[in-house]
CSV table of C-alpha atoms in Angstrom, one decimal:
chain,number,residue,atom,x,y,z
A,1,UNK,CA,-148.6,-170.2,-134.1
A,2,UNK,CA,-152.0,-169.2,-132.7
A,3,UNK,CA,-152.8,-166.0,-134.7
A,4,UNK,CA,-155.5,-165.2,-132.0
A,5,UNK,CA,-153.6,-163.9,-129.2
A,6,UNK,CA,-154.2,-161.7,-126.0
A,7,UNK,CA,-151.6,-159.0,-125.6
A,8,UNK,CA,-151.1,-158.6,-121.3
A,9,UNK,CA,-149.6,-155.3,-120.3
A,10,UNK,CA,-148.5,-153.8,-117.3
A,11,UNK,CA,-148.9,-149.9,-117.0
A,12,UNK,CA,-148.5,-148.5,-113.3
A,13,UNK,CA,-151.1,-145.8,-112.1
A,14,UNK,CA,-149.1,-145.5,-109.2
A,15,UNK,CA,-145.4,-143.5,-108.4
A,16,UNK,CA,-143.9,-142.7,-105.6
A,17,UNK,CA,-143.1,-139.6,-104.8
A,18,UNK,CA,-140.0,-137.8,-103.2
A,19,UNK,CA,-141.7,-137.7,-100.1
A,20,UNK,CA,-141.7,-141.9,-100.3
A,21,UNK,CA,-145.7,-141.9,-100.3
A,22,UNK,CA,-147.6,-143.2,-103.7
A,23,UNK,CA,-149.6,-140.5,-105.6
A,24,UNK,CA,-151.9,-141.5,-108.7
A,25,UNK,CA,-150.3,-140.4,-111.6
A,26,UNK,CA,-151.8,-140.0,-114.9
A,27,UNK,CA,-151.6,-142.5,-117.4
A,28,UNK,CA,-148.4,-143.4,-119.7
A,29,UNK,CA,-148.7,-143.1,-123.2
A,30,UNK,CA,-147.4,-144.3,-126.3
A,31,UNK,CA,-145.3,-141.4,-128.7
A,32,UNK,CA,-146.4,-142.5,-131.7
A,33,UNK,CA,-149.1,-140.9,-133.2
A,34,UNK,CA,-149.3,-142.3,-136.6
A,35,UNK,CA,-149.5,-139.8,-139.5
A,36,UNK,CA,-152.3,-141.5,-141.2
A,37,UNK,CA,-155.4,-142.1,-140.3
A,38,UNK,CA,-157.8,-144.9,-141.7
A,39,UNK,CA,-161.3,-143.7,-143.0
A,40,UNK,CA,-164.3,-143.9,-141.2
A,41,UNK,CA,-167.2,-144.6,-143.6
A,42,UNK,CA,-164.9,-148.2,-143.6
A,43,UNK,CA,-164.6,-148.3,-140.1
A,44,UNK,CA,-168.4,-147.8,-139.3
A,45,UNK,CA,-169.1,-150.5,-142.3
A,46,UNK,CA,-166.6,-153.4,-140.9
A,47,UNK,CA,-167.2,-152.7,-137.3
A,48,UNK,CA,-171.4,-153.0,-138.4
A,49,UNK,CA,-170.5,-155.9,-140.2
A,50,UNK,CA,-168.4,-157.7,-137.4
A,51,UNK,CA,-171.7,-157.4,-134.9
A,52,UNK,CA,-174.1,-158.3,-137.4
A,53,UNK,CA,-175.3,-154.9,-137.5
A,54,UNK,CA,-177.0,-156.1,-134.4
A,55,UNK,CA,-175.9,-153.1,-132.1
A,56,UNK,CA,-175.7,-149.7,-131.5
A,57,UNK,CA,-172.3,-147.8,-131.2
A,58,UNK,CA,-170.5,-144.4,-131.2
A,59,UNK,CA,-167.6,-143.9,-133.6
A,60,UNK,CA,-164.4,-141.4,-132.2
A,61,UNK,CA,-162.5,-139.1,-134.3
A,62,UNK,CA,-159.8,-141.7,-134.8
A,63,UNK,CA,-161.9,-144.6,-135.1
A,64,UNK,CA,-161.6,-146.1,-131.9
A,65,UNK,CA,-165.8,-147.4,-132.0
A,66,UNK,CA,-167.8,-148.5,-128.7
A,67,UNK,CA,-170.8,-150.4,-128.3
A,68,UNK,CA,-173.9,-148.4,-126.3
A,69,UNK,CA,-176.9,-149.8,-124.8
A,70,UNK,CA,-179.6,-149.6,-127.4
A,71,UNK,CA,-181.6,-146.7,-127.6
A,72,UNK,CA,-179.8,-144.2,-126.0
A,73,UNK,CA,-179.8,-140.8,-127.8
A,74,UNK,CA,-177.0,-139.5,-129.3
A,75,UNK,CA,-176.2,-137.4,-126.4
A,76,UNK,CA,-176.0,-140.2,-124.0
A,77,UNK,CA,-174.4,-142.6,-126.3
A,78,UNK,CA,-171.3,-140.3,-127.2
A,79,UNK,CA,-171.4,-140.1,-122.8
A,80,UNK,CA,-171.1,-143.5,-122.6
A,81,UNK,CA,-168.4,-144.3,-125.2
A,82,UNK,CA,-166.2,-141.2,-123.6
A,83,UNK,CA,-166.7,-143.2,-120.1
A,84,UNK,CA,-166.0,-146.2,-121.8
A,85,UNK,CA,-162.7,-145.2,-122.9
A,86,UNK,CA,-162.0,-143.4,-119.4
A,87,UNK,CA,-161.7,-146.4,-117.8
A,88,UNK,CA,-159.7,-148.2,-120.3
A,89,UNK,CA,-157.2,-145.0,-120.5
A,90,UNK,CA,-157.5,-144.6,-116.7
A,91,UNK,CA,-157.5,-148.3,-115.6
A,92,UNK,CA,-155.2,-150.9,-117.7
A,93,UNK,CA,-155.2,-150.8,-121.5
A,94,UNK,CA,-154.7,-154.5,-121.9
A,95,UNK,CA,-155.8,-155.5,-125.6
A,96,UNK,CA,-156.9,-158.4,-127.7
A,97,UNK,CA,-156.0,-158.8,-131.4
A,98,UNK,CA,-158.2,-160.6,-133.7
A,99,UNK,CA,-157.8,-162.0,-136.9
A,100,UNK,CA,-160.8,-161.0,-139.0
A,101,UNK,CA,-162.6,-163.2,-142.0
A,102,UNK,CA,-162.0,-159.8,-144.0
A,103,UNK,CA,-158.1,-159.8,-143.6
A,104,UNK,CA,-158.9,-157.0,-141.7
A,105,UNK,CA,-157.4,-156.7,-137.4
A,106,UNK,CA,-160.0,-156.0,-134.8
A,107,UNK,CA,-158.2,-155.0,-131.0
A,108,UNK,CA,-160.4,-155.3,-128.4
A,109,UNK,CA,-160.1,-154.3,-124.7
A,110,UNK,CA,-161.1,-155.1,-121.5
A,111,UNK,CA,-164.7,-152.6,-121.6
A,112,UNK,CA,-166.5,-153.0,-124.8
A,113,UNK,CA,-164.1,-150.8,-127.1
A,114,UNK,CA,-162.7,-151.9,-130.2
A,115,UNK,CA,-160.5,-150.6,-132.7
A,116,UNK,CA,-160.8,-151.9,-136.6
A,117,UNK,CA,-157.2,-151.9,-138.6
A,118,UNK,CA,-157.7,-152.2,-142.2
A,119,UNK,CA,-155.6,-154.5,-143.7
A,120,UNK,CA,-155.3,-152.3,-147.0
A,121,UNK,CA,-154.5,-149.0,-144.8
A,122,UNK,CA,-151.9,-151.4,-142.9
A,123,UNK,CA,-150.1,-152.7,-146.3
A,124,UNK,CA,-149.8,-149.4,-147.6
A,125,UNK,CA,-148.4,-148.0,-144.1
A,126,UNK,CA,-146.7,-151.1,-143.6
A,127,UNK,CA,-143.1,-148.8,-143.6
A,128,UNK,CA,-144.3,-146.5,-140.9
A,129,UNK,CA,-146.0,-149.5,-138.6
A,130,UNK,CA,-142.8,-151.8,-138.9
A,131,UNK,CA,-140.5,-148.7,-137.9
A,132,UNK,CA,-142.8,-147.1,-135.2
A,133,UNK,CA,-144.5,-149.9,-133.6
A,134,UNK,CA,-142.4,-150.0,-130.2
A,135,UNK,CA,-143.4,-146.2,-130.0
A,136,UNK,CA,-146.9,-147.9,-129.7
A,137,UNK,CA,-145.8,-148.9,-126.1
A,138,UNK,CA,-146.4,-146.7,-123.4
A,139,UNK,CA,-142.8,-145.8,-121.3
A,140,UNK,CA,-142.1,-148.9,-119.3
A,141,UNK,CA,-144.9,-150.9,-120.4
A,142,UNK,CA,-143.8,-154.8,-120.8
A,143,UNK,CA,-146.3,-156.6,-123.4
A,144,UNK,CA,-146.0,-160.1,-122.9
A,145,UNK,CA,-146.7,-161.8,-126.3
A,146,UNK,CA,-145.8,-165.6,-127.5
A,147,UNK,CA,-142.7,-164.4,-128.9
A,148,UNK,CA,-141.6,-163.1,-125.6
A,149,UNK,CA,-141.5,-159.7,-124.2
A,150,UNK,CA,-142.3,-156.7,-126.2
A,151,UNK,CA,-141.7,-159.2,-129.6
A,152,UNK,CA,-144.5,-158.4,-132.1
A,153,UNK,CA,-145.5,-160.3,-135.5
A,154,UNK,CA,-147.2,-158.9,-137.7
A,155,UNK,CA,-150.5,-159.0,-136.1
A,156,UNK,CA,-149.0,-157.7,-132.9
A,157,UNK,CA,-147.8,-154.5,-134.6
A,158,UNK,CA,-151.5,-153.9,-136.4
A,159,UNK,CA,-152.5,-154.0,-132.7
A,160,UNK,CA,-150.2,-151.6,-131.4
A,161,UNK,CA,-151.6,-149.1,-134.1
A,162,UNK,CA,-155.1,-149.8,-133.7
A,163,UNK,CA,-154.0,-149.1,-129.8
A,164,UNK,CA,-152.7,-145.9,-130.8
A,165,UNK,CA,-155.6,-144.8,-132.2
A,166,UNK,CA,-157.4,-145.7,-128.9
A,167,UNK,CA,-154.8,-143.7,-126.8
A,168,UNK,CA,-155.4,-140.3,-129.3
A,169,UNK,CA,-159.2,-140.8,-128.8
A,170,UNK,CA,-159.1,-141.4,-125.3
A,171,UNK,CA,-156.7,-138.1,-124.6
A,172,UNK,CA,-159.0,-135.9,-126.5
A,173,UNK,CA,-162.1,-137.9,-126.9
A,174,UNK,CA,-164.2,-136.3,-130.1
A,175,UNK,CA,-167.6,-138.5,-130.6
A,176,UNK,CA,-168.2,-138.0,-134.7
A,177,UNK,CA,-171.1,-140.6,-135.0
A,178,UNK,CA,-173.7,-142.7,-133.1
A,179,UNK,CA,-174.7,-145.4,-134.7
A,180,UNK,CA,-178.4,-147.2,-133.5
A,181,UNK,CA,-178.7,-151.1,-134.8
């Protein structure tokens, strides 16, 4: 099986209402929230790593990292990356799981967002992730994956944490470092 997959979701912005008219609704979330969290200094290292250290990025409180146009200042940057992740959050949070050369899982998204699961961090989770990862699906959200519907392997479930993480930064967005090339 393809290890390199692209997870497809489906999450409505739209409900109807009693009245039988659509309204925008806010965006469905997954309930899980893990109860670890992975640790930045090796986040900002991989994710440098993984673009050569070749470009500039902002690093959220969980982790989730997002590539800036060079230059920026900070202020601008840690603008950018919370726009960034609005319109991922607010928009469709499809994602893309990749296989790293370090072991290591790195889920992209449909803006230039990325999430870094550690493989070690994983492993030593590895309880938690296998028990909780359909919590990692929003309410009604249908992932279609080549297992079938909502069926995860292993890489699938690192995804749907690395998503999580995502999801917490994007509902409370906390920039905790810029990082120029």
């Amino acid at each position: 099986m393809n290890r390199r997959q692209v997870l497809t979701g489906g999450l409505s912005s739209l409900v109807v209402s009693p009245a039988g008219g659509a309204e925008v609704s806010k965006p469905q979330v997954p309930k899980w929230r893990p109860s670890f969290s992975q640790p930045i200094d090796r986040i900002e290292e991989r994710f440098g790593y993984y673009f050569d250290r070749g470009r500039d990025f902002a690093i959220l409180e969980n982790g989730t990292c997002v590539l800036t146009e060079a230059g920026l200042s900070d202020e601008a940057a840690a603008m950018a990356a919370i726009q960034t992740l609005a319109m991922i959050y607010n928009y469709h949070p499809d994602m893309k799981p990749s296989d790293m050369d370090d072991g290591n899982v790195l889920v992209s998204y449909n803006h230039p967002a990325f999430n870094v699961v550690l493989s070690n961090v994983a492993n030593a989770h590895w309880q938690e992730i296998e028990a909780r990862h359909q919590d990692g699906l929003a309410t009604g959200e249908v992932l279609i994956t080549p297992l079938g519907q909502n069926v995860f392997d292993e890489l699938g479930k690192e995804a749907l944490l690395g998503r999580c993480y995502m999801f917490m930064d994007a509902q409370a967005p906390k920039v905790i470092r810029i990082k120029p090339s």
